[in-house]
mmCIF file of C-alpha atoms in Angstrom:
data_model
loop_
_atom_site.group_PDB
_atom_site.id
_atom_site.type_symbol
_atom_site.label_atom_id
_atom_site.label_comp_id
_atom_site.label_asym_id
_atom_site.label_seq_id
_atom_site.Cartn_x
_atom_site.Cartn_y
_atom_site.Cartn_z
ATOM 1 C CA MET U 331 0.000 0.000 0.000
ATOM 2 C CA ALA U 332 1.284 3.460 -0.885
ATOM 3 C CA PRO U 333 2.311 5.634 2.093
ATOM 4 C CA HIS U 334 -0.317 8.037 3.311
ATOM 5 C CA ALA U 335 -0.097 11.701 2.383
ATOM 6 C CA PRO U 336 1.351 14.007 5.075
ATOM 7 C CA ASP U 337 -2.038 15.544 5.893
ATOM 8 C CA THR U 338 -3.500 12.073 6.451
ATOM 9 C CA ARG U 339 -0.577 11.041 8.645
ATOM 10 C CA ALA U 340 -1.040 14.174 10.749
ATOM 11 C CA VAL U 341 -4.611 13.115 11.536
ATOM 12 C CA HIS U 342 -3.888 9.451 12.292
ATOM 13 C CA ALA U 343 -0.341 9.419 13.700
ATOM 14 C CA GLY U 344 0.087 8.130 17.227
ATOM 15 C CA ARG U 345 -3.303 6.446 17.329
ATOM 16 C CA ASP U 346 -2.395 2.828 16.578
ATOM 17 C CA ASP U 347 -3.669 1.551 19.924
ATOM 18 C CA LEU U 348 -7.124 3.145 19.824
ATOM 19 C CA THR U 349 -8.910 0.242 18.128
ATOM 20 C CA ALA U 350 -7.755 -2.159 20.836
ATOM 21 C CA LEU U 351 -8.874 0.349 23.452
ATOM 22 C CA GLY U 352 -12.282 0.703 21.814
ATOM 23 C CA ALA U 353 -11.800 4.469 21.606
ATOM 24 C CA HIS U 354 -12.028 7.011 18.800
ATOM 25 C CA VAL U 355 -10.254 9.810 20.693
ATOM 26 C CA PRO U 356 -7.034 9.146 22.628
ATOM 27 C CA PRO U 357 -7.724 8.851 26.357
ATOM 28 C CA ILE U 358 -5.946 11.107 28.847
ATOM 29 C CA ASP U 359 -3.932 9.328 31.535
ATOM 30 C CA LEU U 360 -3.096 11.729 34.378
ATOM 31 C CA SER U 361 -2.032 9.109 36.900
ATOM 32 C CA THR U 362 1.219 9.982 38.672
ATOM 33 C CA THR U 363 1.781 6.469 39.984
ATOM 34 C CA TYR U 364 0.826 2.958 38.909
ATOM 35 C CA PRO U 365 0.106 -0.250 40.857
ATOM 36 C CA MET U 366 2.956 -2.758 40.995
ATOM 37 C CA PRO U 367 2.041 -6.451 40.950
ATOM 38 C CA SER U 368 5.147 -7.150 43.013
ATOM 39 C CA VAL U 369 8.289 -5.451 44.254
ATOM 40 C CA GLU U 370 10.296 -7.479 41.760
ATOM 41 C CA ALA U 371 8.066 -6.504 38.815
ATOM 42 C CA GLY U 372 8.134 -2.855 39.838
ATOM 43 C CA GLY U 373 11.899 -2.844 40.138
ATOM 44 C CA ALA U 374 12.334 -4.524 36.772
ATOM 45 C CA SER U 375 10.062 -1.976 35.078
ATOM 46 C CA TYR U 376 11.822 0.923 36.774
ATOM 47 C CA ASP U 377 15.223 -0.334 35.673
ATOM 48 C CA LYS U 378 13.987 -0.892 32.121
ATOM 49 C CA MET U 379 12.490 2.577 31.637
ATOM 50 C CA GLY U 380 15.134 4.344 33.695
ATOM 51 C CA THR U 381 17.819 3.102 31.326
ATOM 52 C CA GLY U 382 16.109 4.291 28.165
ATOM 53 C CA ASN U 383 13.871 1.403 27.163
ATOM 54 C CA PRO U 384 10.121 1.652 26.531
ATOM 55 C CA PRO U 385 7.822 -0.546 28.606
ATOM 56 C CA ASP U 386 6.572 -3.841 27.227
ATOM 57 C CA PRO U 387 2.836 -4.650 27.147
ATOM 58 C CA GLY U 388 1.738 -5.649 30.619
ATOM 59 C CA ASP U 389 4.583 -3.878 32.424
ATOM 60 C CA THR U 390 3.691 -1.595 35.296
ATOM 61 C CA LEU U 391 4.580 2.009 34.403
ATOM 62 C CA VAL U 392 5.603 2.616 38.042
ATOM 63 C CA TYR U 393 5.723 6.432 37.961
ATOM 64 C CA GLN U 394 4.734 9.179 35.526
ATOM 65 C CA ARG U 395 8.273 10.556 35.434
ATOM 66 C CA LEU U 396 9.355 7.369 33.660
ATOM 67 C CA TRP U 397 6.565 6.963 31.103
ATOM 68 C CA ASN U 398 3.080 8.212 30.307
ATOM 69 C CA PRO U 399 0.788 6.710 27.628
ATOM 70 C CA THR U 400 -0.745 10.060 26.651
ATOM 71 C CA VAL U 401 2.650 11.676 26.155
ATOM 72 C CA ALA U 402 3.874 8.557 24.338
ATOM 73 C CA ARG U 403 1.125 8.908 21.716
ATOM 74 C CA PHE U 404 2.202 12.473 21.009
ATOM 75 C CA GLU U 405 5.815 11.337 20.784
ATOM 76 C CA GLN U 406 4.997 8.611 18.299
ATOM 77 C CA ALA U 407 2.957 11.033 16.204
ATOM 78 C CA VAL U 408 5.848 13.501 15.958
ATOM 79 C CA ALA U 409 8.224 10.661 15.120
ATOM 80 C CA GLU U 410 5.944 9.474 12.310
ATOM 81 C CA LEU U 411 5.718 12.973 10.847
ATOM 82 C CA GLU U 412 9.506 13.403 11.036
ATOM 83 C CA GLY U 413 10.252 9.949 9.618
ATOM 84 C CA LEU U 414 12.157 8.732 12.678
ATOM 85 C CA PRO U 415 11.588 5.687 14.901
ATOM 86 C CA GLY U 416 10.652 7.589 18.048
ATOM 87 C CA ALA U 417 10.602 10.836 19.981
ATOM 88 C CA VAL U 418 10.941 12.086 23.555
ATOM 89 C CA ALA U 419 8.752 14.942 24.815
ATOM 90 C CA PHE U 420 9.751 17.454 27.470
ATOM 91 C CA ALA U 421 8.248 20.238 29.548
ATOM 92 C CA THR U 422 9.914 22.891 27.352
ATOM 93 C CA GLY U 423 12.025 23.139 24.235
ATOM 94 C CA MET U 424 15.020 24.162 26.341
ATOM 95 C CA ALA U 425 14.583 21.050 28.490
ATOM 96 C CA ALA U 426 14.659 19.020 25.281
ATOM 97 C CA LEU U 427 17.931 20.606 24.147
ATOM 98 C CA THR U 428 19.363 20.240 27.648
ATOM 99 C CA ALA U 429 18.707 16.497 27.595
ATOM 100 C CA VAL U 430 20.563 16.069 24.302
ATOM 101 C CA LEU U 431 23.533 18.089 25.571
ATOM 102 C CA VAL U 432 23.653 16.167 28.853
ATOM 103 C CA ALA U 433 23.637 12.921 26.869
ATOM 104 C CA THR U 434 26.558 13.950 24.679
ATOM 105 C CA VAL U 435 28.592 15.163 27.665
ATOM 106 C CA ALA U 436 27.901 11.833 29.386
ATOM 107 C CA ASP U 437 29.357 10.151 26.284
ATOM 108 C CA ASN U 438 32.610 12.091 26.829
ATOM 109 C CA LYS U 439 31.867 14.113 23.702
ATOM 110 C CA PRO U 440 31.450 17.612 25.188
ATOM 111 C CA HIS U 441 32.461 19.585 22.095
ATOM 112 C CA VAL U 442 29.585 21.046 20.092
ATOM 113 C CA VAL U 443 29.905 22.678 16.687
ATOM 114 C CA ALA U 444 27.069 25.192 16.376
ATOM 115 C CA ILE U 445 26.000 27.343 13.465
ATOM 116 C CA ARG U 446 24.807 30.873 14.145
ATOM 117 C CA PRO U 447 22.250 32.350 14.054
ATOM 118 C CA LEU U 448 20.540 30.077 16.550
ATOM 119 C CA TYR U 449 17.504 30.610 18.775
ATOM 120 C CA GLY U 450 18.581 32.919 21.614
ATOM 121 C CA GLY U 451 17.886 30.462 24.414
ATOM 122 C CA SER U 452 19.860 27.724 22.673
ATOM 123 C CA ASP U 453 22.698 30.133 21.937
ATOM 124 C CA HIS U 454 22.804 31.235 25.582
ATOM 125 C CA LEU U 455 22.800 27.682 26.954
ATOM 126 C CA LEU U 456 25.676 26.665 24.698
ATOM 127 C CA ALA U 457 27.645 29.862 25.265
ATOM 128 C CA THR U 458 27.541 29.574 29.061
ATOM 129 C CA GLY U 459 28.938 26.049 29.069
ATOM 130 C CA LEU U 460 26.579 25.393 31.966
ATOM 131 C CA LEU U 461 26.182 21.714 31.109
ATOM 132 C CA GLY U 462 29.868 21.028 30.574
ATOM 133 C CA THR U 463 29.833 21.615 26.838
ATOM 134 C CA LYS U 464 32.394 23.618 24.925
ATOM 135 C CA VAL U 465 31.228 25.202 21.702
ATOM 136 C CA SER U 466 32.764 26.270 18.401
ATOM 137 C CA TRP U 467 30.623 28.831 16.576
ATOM 138 C CA VAL U 468 30.957 28.463 12.824
ATOM 139 C CA ARG U 469 29.440 29.249 9.460
ATOM 140 C CA PRO U 470 28.002 26.299 7.519
ATOM 141 C CA ASP U 471 31.100 26.045 5.316
ATOM 142 C CA GLU U 472 33.394 25.820 8.367
ATOM 143 C CA VAL U 473 31.870 22.717 9.966
ATOM 144 C CA ALA U 474 34.268 20.134 8.535
ATOM 145 C CA ASP U 475 37.316 22.005 9.861
ATOM 146 C CA ALA U 476 35.729 22.517 13.291
ATOM 147 C CA VAL U 477 34.969 18.851 13.993
ATOM 148 C CA ALA U 478 37.362 17.347 16.553
ATOM 149 C CA PRO U 479 37.787 13.908 18.191
ATOM 150 C CA ASP U 480 35.622 14.989 21.148
ATOM 151 C CA THR U 481 32.855 16.544 19.029
ATOM 152 C CA GLY U 482 29.509 15.071 20.026
ATOM 153 C CA LEU U 483 27.083 17.180 18.015
ATOM 154 C CA VAL U 484 26.680 19.607 15.171
ATOM 155 C CA VAL U 485 23.771 21.930 15.951
ATOM 156 C CA VAL U 486 21.892 23.951 13.345
ATOM 157 C CA GLU U 487 18.570 25.723 13.020
ATOM 158 C CA THR U 488 17.093 26.055 9.542
ATOM 159 C CA PRO U 489 15.279 28.289 8.863
ATOM 160 C CA ALA U 490 17.213 30.171 11.528
ATOM 161 C CA ASN U 491 15.739 32.451 14.161
ATOM 162 C CA PRO U 492 15.520 35.366 13.447
ATOM 163 C CA THR U 493 17.118 35.830 10.007
ATOM 164 C CA LEU U 494 15.405 32.853 8.298
ATOM 165 C CA GLN U 495 18.790 31.770 6.921
ATOM 166 C CA LEU U 496 18.588 28.365 5.235
ATOM 167 C CA VAL U 497 21.297 25.708 5.550
ATOM 168 C CA ASP U 498 21.817 22.829 3.120
ATOM 169 C CA LEU U 499 21.361 19.824 5.405
ATOM 170 C CA GLU U 500 22.721 17.168 3.057
ATOM 171 C CA ARG U 501 25.942 19.118 2.653
ATOM 172 C CA LEU U 502 26.109 19.777 6.393
ATOM 173 C CA VAL U 503 25.663 16.092 7.240
ATOM 174 C CA ALA U 504 28.408 15.197 4.773
ATOM 175 C CA ASP U 505 30.749 17.777 6.319
ATOM 176 C CA ALA U 506 29.959 16.518 9.822
ATOM 177 C CA GLY U 507 31.087 13.006 8.923
ATOM 178 C CA ASP U 508 30.385 10.600 11.779
ATOM 179 C CA VAL U 509 29.247 13.366 14.133
ATOM 180 C CA PRO U 510 25.459 13.429 14.648
ATOM 181 C CA VAL U 511 23.643 16.491 13.335
ATOM 182 C CA LEU U 512 20.872 18.018 15.455
ATOM 183 C CA VAL U 513 18.426 20.185 13.505
ATOM 184 C CA ASP U 514 16.074 22.617 15.212
ATOM 185 C CA ASN U 515 13.051 22.243 12.937
ATOM 186 C CA THR U 516 10.765 24.563 14.909
ATOM 187 C CA PHE U 517 10.229 27.175 12.194
ATOM 188 C CA ALA U 518 9.742 24.721 9.328
ATOM 189 C CA THR U 519 7.725 22.042 11.161
ATOM 190 C CA PRO U 520 7.548 18.536 9.658
ATOM 191 C CA VAL U 521 4.931 19.889 7.265
ATOM 192 C CA LEU U 522 7.601 21.766 5.305
ATOM 193 C CA GLN U 523 10.813 19.913 6.182
ATOM 194 C CA GLN U 524 11.874 16.507 7.483
ATOM 195 C CA PRO U 525 15.588 16.791 8.341
ATOM 196 C CA ALA U 526 15.971 13.023 8.782
ATOM 197 C CA ARG U 527 15.394 12.619 5.043
ATOM 198 C CA HIS U 528 18.607 14.572 4.555
ATOM 199 C CA GLY U 529 20.676 12.641 7.092
ATOM 200 C CA ALA U 530 19.997 14.365 10.420
ATOM 201 C CA ARG U 531 19.833 11.948 13.353
ATOM 202 C CA ILE U 532 18.214 14.293 15.870
ATOM 203 C CA VAL U 533 15.342 16.725 15.213
ATOM 204 C CA LEU U 534 14.305 19.232 17.873
ATOM 205 C CA HIS U 535 11.108 21.244 18.219
ATOM 206 C CA SER U 536 9.985 23.924 20.575
ATOM 207 C CA ALA U 537 6.462 22.502 20.499
ATOM 208 C CA THR U 538 5.280 25.743 22.101
ATOM 209 C CA LYS U 539 5.373 27.431 18.708
ATOM 210 C CA PHE U 540 3.774 25.740 15.690
ATOM 211 C CA LEU U 541 2.958 22.302 17.089
ATOM 212 C CA GLY U 542 0.835 23.890 19.800
ATOM 213 C CA GLY U 543 -0.078 26.826 17.639
ATOM 214 C CA HIS U 544 -2.421 28.707 19.946
ATOM 215 C CA GLY U 545 -0.162 30.288 22.554
ATOM 216 C CA ASP U 546 -1.514 28.213 25.451
ATOM 217 C CA LEU U 547 0.862 25.226 25.610
ATOM 218 C CA MET U 548 4.533 24.888 26.465
ATOM 219 C CA GLY U 549 6.661 21.904 25.571
ATOM 220 C CA GLY U 550 9.524 20.497 23.568
ATOM 221 C CA VAL U 551 10.135 17.281 21.686
ATOM 222 C CA VAL U 552 13.154 15.512 20.213
ATOM 223 C CA ALA U 553 12.696 12.947 17.436
ATOM 224 C CA ALA U 554 15.723 10.737 16.948
ATOM 225 C CA ASP U 555 17.136 7.431 15.807
ATOM 226 C CA ASP U 556 17.151 4.443 18.159
ATOM 227 C CA GLU U 557 20.643 5.073 19.496
ATOM 228 C CA TRP U 558 19.819 8.611 20.549
ATOM 229 C CA LEU U 559 16.407 7.704 21.919
ATOM 230 C CA HIS U 560 18.177 5.289 24.235
ATOM 231 C CA LYS U 561 20.500 8.098 25.354
ATOM 232 C CA ILE U 562 17.868 10.794 25.829
ATOM 233 C CA ARG U 563 15.104 8.867 27.614
ATOM 234 C CA PRO U 564 17.155 8.172 30.764
ATOM 235 C CA VAL U 565 18.089 11.856 31.009
ATOM 236 C CA ARG U 566 14.416 12.794 31.032
ATOM 237 C CA ALA U 567 13.560 10.035 33.497
ATOM 238 C CA LEU U 568 16.323 11.034 35.908
ATOM 239 C CA THR U 569 15.930 14.813 35.635
ATOM 240 C CA GLY U 570 12.129 14.800 35.674
ATOM 241 C CA ALA U 571 11.474 17.037 32.674
ATOM 242 C CA LEU U 572 8.515 15.028 31.342
ATOM 243 C CA LEU U 573 5.826 16.898 29.424
ATOM 244 C CA TYR U 574 2.622 17.168 31.472
ATOM 245 C CA PRO U 575 0.173 14.572 30.076
ATOM 246 C CA LEU U 576 -2.697 17.005 29.540
ATOM 247 C CA ALA U 577 -0.365 19.160 27.445
ATOM 248 C CA GLY U 578 0.696 16.007 25.600
ATOM 249 C CA TYR U 579 -2.933 15.320 24.717
ATOM 250 C CA GLN U 580 -3.443 18.892 23.497
ATOM 251 C CA PHE U 581 -0.255 18.852 21.436
ATOM 252 C CA HIS U 582 -1.287 15.540 19.885
ATOM 253 C CA ARG U 583 -4.706 16.914 19.029
ATOM 254 C CA GLY U 584 -3.109 20.018 17.523
ATOM 255 C CA LEU U 585 -1.061 17.952 15.079
ATOM 256 C CA GLN U 586 -4.256 17.077 13.217
ATOM 257 C CA THR U 587 -4.600 20.667 12.007
ATOM 258 C CA LEU U 588 -0.875 21.448 11.733
ATOM 259 C CA PRO U 589 -0.657 21.119 7.911
ATOM 260 C CA VAL U 590 -3.712 23.318 7.395
ATOM 261 C CA ARG U 591 -2.443 25.943 9.830
ATOM 262 C CA VAL U 592 1.090 26.035 8.448
ATOM 263 C CA ARG U 593 -0.044 26.426 4.843
ATOM 264 C CA ALA U 594 -2.486 29.205 5.745
ATOM 265 C CA GLN U 595 0.194 31.016 7.759
ATOM 266 C CA GLN U 596 2.672 30.593 4.917
ATOM 267 C CA GLN U 597 0.226 32.148 2.473
ATOM 268 C CA THR U 598 -0.140 35.166 4.749
ATOM 269 C CA ALA U 599 3.633 35.416 5.203
ATOM 270 C CA ARG U 600 4.205 35.441 1.436
ATOM 271 C CA ALA U 601 1.764 38.301 0.995
ATOM 272 C CA LEU U 602 3.178 40.263 3.932
ATOM 273 C CA ALA U 603 6.780 39.852 2.769
ATOM 274 C CA ALA U 604 5.895 41.011 -0.749
ATOM 275 C CA TRP U 605 4.107 44.060 0.680
ATOM 276 C CA LEU U 606 6.973 44.957 3.022
ATOM 277 C CA VAL U 607 9.547 44.785 0.214
ATOM 278 C CA GLU U 608 7.679 47.558 -1.600
ATOM 279 C CA HIS U 609 7.157 49.737 1.477
ATOM 280 C CA PRO U 610 9.360 52.860 1.371
ATOM 281 C CA GLU U 611 9.983 52.840 5.145
ATOM 282 C CA ILE U 612 11.278 49.270 5.240
ATOM 283 C CA GLN U 613 15.015 48.842 4.790
ATOM 284 C CA ARG U 614 15.289 45.057 4.633
ATOM 285 C CA VAL U 615 12.988 42.034 4.663
ATOM 286 C CA TYR U 616 14.059 38.530 5.680
ATOM 287 C CA TYR U 617 11.961 35.807 4.071
ATOM 288 C CA PRO U 618 13.235 32.750 2.145
ATOM 289 C CA GLY U 619 10.465 33.085 -0.420
ATOM 290 C CA LEU U 620 11.741 36.438 -1.697
ATOM 291 C CA PRO U 621 14.020 36.664 -4.750
ATOM 292 C CA GLY U 622 17.676 36.209 -3.859
ATOM 293 C CA GLN U 623 17.077 34.829 -0.365
ATOM 294 C CA ASP U 624 17.374 31.146 -1.267
ATOM 295 C CA PRO U 625 20.611 31.142 -3.291
ATOM 296 C CA GLU U 626 21.101 27.368 -3.000
ATOM 297 C CA GLY U 627 17.603 26.514 -4.185
ATOM 298 C CA LEU U 628 16.598 24.724 -0.977
ATOM 299 C CA ILE U 629 12.925 25.609 -1.303
ATOM 300 C CA GLY U 630 11.447 22.696 -3.192
ATOM 301 C CA ARG U 631 14.526 20.524 -2.678
ATOM 302 C CA GLN U 632 14.787 20.562 1.120
ATOM 303 C CA MET U 633 11.736 22.549 2.184
ATOM 304 C CA ALA U 634 8.258 22.276 0.721
ATOM 305 C CA GLY U 635 7.796 26.033 1.066
ATOM 306 C CA PRO U 636 9.407 29.171 2.525
ATOM 307 C CA GLY U 637 7.498 29.020 5.799
ATOM 308 C CA SER U 638 5.419 31.478 7.745
ATOM 309 C CA ILE U 639 7.932 33.636 9.625
ATOM 310 C CA VAL U 640 8.886 37.082 8.319
ATOM 311 C CA ALA U 641 11.456 39.462 9.813
ATOM 312 C CA PHE U 642 12.194 43.007 8.694
ATOM 313 C CA GLU U 643 14.204 46.124 9.526
ATOM 314 C CA PRO U 644 12.564 49.568 9.286
ATOM 315 C CA ARG U 645 14.555 52.561 8.159
ATOM 316 C CA GLY U 646 15.823 54.458 11.177
ATOM 317 C CA GLY U 647 17.038 51.537 13.249
ATOM 318 C CA GLY U 648 16.076 50.323 16.690
ATOM 319 C CA ASP U 649 14.243 53.416 17.896
ATOM 320 C CA VAL U 650 11.915 53.325 14.911
ATOM 321 C CA ALA U 651 11.396 49.584 15.350
ATOM 322 C CA GLU U 652 10.455 50.071 19.001
ATOM 323 C CA ALA U 653 8.055 52.869 18.131
ATOM 324 C CA LEU U 654 6.478 50.671 15.476
ATOM 325 C CA VAL U 655 5.808 47.692 17.739
ATOM 326 C CA THR U 656 4.344 49.873 20.481
ATOM 327 C CA ARG U 657 1.766 51.166 17.995
ATOM 328 C CA LEU U 658 0.580 47.732 16.873
ATOM 329 C CA ARG U 659 -3.093 47.054 17.505
ATOM 330 C CA LEU U 660 -3.828 43.697 15.873
ATOM 331 C CA ILE U 661 -0.468 42.001 16.471
ATOM 332 C CA THR U 662 0.619 41.308 20.042
ATOM 333 C CA HIS U 663 4.058 42.613 20.965
ATOM 334 C CA ALA U 664 5.347 39.450 22.642
ATOM 335 C CA VAL U 665 7.857 36.636 22.279
ATOM 336 C CA SER U 666 7.009 33.226 20.792
#
């Protein structure tokens, strides 16, 4: 049977167990603790999940910090959309990145090669070295020379926040060699880009943005190959950064409309970018769909479209920009 179209997958992903449950809508499991048939069974389940393995059918889940069925459905849905075997969801996007960095430091690979621009929170976390990482900031064409024996990750965001710079992932993966590439796919979403198709082993989302989509949910999720899933799950279990199950249910529900929302937002962004380019008081517009802003032809080859984020600089600099945002009436002056 031919694979389902992306819009169909978005509706049905993460729902494989519903028929057996006799349910049409995924149930919400808010239990913080689970009965143990015996001390031995409870200990075996704890050890299994605490070391990065999913529970087997019939296992006690022991404690919500280790595993939650509602969150697991959301994780599987994201993994299906990204084309990876699994995912791990967290309370925030920064908690998700933290788990990956902790895992690579634990592997005695503390060196991270990171491409700027990068989301400010991610940039700050790497720059501080708080988690024991050491970072080399590079341009995309400098990655191969920056990789060292103790390099554990190459980190990139494409489209980048806030300049919407695009990076050729296939070339980046080739330059990284054996070093895993982590792609922050928040701005593109799996609707427009699946980094794993181009060789990335780890895909990160601040789910707070597009996956949630309505400004009332906070979370993060990392989709990854089996090796990295096994590394990341114990970090979440031991540090306690699990996504709250009710938020997991809402994120999962939101994925059903993600393709429709992203395409509608992209259509608006195209029109806005075209209008801003012609405005006499606008000095520069950042949008990959504009002429000259995708020099490597990645739209259509790597991304299905230019996305729905637009950035611009008014003439007159920061003071004019601040005056502009304070006069907005329809658009909220806020982050995220």
